[in-house]
XYZ file of C-alpha atoms in Angstrom:
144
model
C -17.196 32.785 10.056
C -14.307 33.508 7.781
C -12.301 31.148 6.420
C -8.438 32.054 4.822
C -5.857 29.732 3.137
C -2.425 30.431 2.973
C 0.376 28.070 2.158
C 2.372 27.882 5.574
C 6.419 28.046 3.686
C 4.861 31.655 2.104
C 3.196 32.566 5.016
C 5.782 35.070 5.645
C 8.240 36.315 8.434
C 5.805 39.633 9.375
C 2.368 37.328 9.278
C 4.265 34.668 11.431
C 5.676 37.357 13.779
C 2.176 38.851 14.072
C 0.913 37.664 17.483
C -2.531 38.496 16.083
C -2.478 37.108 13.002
C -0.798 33.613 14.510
C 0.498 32.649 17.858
C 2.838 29.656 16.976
C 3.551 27.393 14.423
C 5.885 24.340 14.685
C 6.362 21.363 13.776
C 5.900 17.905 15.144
C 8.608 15.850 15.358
C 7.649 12.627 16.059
C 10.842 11.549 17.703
C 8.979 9.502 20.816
C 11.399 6.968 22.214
C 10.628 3.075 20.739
C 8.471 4.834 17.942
C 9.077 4.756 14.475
C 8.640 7.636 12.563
C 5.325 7.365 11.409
C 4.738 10.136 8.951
C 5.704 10.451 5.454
C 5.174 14.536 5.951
C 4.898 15.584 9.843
C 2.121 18.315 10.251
C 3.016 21.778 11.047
C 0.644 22.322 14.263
C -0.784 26.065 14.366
C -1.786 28.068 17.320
C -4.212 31.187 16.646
C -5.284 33.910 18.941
C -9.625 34.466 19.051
C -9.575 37.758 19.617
C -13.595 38.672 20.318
C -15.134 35.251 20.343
C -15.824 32.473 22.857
C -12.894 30.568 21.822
C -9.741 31.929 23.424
C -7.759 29.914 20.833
C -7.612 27.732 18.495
C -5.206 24.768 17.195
C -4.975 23.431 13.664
C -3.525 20.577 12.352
C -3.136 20.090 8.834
C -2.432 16.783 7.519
C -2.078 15.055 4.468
C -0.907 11.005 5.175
C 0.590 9.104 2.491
C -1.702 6.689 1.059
C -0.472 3.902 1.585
C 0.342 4.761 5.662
C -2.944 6.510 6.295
C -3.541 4.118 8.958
C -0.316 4.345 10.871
C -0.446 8.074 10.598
C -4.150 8.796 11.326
C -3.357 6.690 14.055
C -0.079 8.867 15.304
C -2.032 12.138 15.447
C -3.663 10.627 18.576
C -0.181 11.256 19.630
C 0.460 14.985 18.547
C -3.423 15.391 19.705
C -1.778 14.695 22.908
C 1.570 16.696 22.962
C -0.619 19.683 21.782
C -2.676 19.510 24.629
C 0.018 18.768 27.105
C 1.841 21.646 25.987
C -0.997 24.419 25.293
C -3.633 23.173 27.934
C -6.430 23.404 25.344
C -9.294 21.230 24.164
C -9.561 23.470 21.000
C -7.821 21.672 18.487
C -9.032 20.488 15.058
C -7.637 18.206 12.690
C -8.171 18.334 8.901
C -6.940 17.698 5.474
C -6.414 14.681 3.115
C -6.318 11.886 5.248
C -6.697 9.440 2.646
C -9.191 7.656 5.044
C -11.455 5.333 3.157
C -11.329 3.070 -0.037
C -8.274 0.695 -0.107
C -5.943 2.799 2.090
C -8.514 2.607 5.194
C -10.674 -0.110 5.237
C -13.416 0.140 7.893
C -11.682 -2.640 10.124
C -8.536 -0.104 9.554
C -10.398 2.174 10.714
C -11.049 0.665 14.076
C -7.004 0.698 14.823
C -7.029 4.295 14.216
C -7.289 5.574 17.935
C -8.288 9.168 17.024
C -11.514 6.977 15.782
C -12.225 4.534 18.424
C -11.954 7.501 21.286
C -15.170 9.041 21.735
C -13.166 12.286 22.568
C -13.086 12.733 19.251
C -15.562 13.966 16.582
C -15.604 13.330 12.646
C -17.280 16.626 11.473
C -17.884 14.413 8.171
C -19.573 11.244 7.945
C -18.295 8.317 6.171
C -20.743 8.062 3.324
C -20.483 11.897 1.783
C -17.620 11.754 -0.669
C -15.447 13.994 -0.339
C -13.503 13.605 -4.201
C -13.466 15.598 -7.499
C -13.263 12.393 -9.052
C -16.924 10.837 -10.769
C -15.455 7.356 -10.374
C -16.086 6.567 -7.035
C -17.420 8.240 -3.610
C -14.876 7.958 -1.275
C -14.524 9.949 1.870
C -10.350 10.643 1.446
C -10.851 14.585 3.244
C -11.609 15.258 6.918
């Protein structure tokens, strides 16, 4: 498996135009009706292309929530989760970045609000006890 990183604003016009290299990218707007806007940054939802593996594609979601909102906006991405599969008709979709999900931000009775949690549709790839910081002064699991 190979793994790249790319910052998505320097991405570039001829990467994004390359149906190969990525099929879409947008970006959520959380603009439900009765909803607030629950993100401090909305995630940019990408849509790649497999070409020569099992998986015809494949959806990212890159988040990072705002601290003090991780709740509310772990919460929302049940939401996008939603939209993304409404609109692409694929199960393939994997959500990941700094979700700031543990210590005082999410609490493990926050945790069972977050729906994205509760649903057994979904799967944490990383536990709750393997911290996930650079920091030596405590072992929270912030990263998803």
């Amino acid at each position: 498996m190979k793994v790249a990183s790319f910052n998505v604003r320097r991405l570039g016009t001829s990467k994004v135009a390359d149906k190969n290299v990525l099929k879409y990218l947008i970006k959520y707007e959380d603009t439900q009706v009765g909803d607030e806007d629950a993100f401090a940054r909305e995630p940019y939802i990408l849509r790649f292309t497999c070409l020569n593996t099992v998986l015809k594609d494949l959806v990212l979601i890159p988040v990072h929530t705002k601290p003090e909102d991780s709740v509310k906006e772990l919460d929302e991405l049940y939401d996008v989760v939603k939209v993304v599969k409404r609109k692409w008709k694929t199960d393939n979709i994997m959500i990941l970045g700094d979700f700031n999900a543990d210590g005082s931000y999410v609490t493990k009775r926050g945790m069972t609000n977050i729906r994205i949690r509760s649903d057994k549709k979904f799967n944490w790839v990383i536990g709750d006890d393997v911290d996930t910081t650079a920091n030596t002064g405590n072992d929270h699991t912030y990263d998803r």
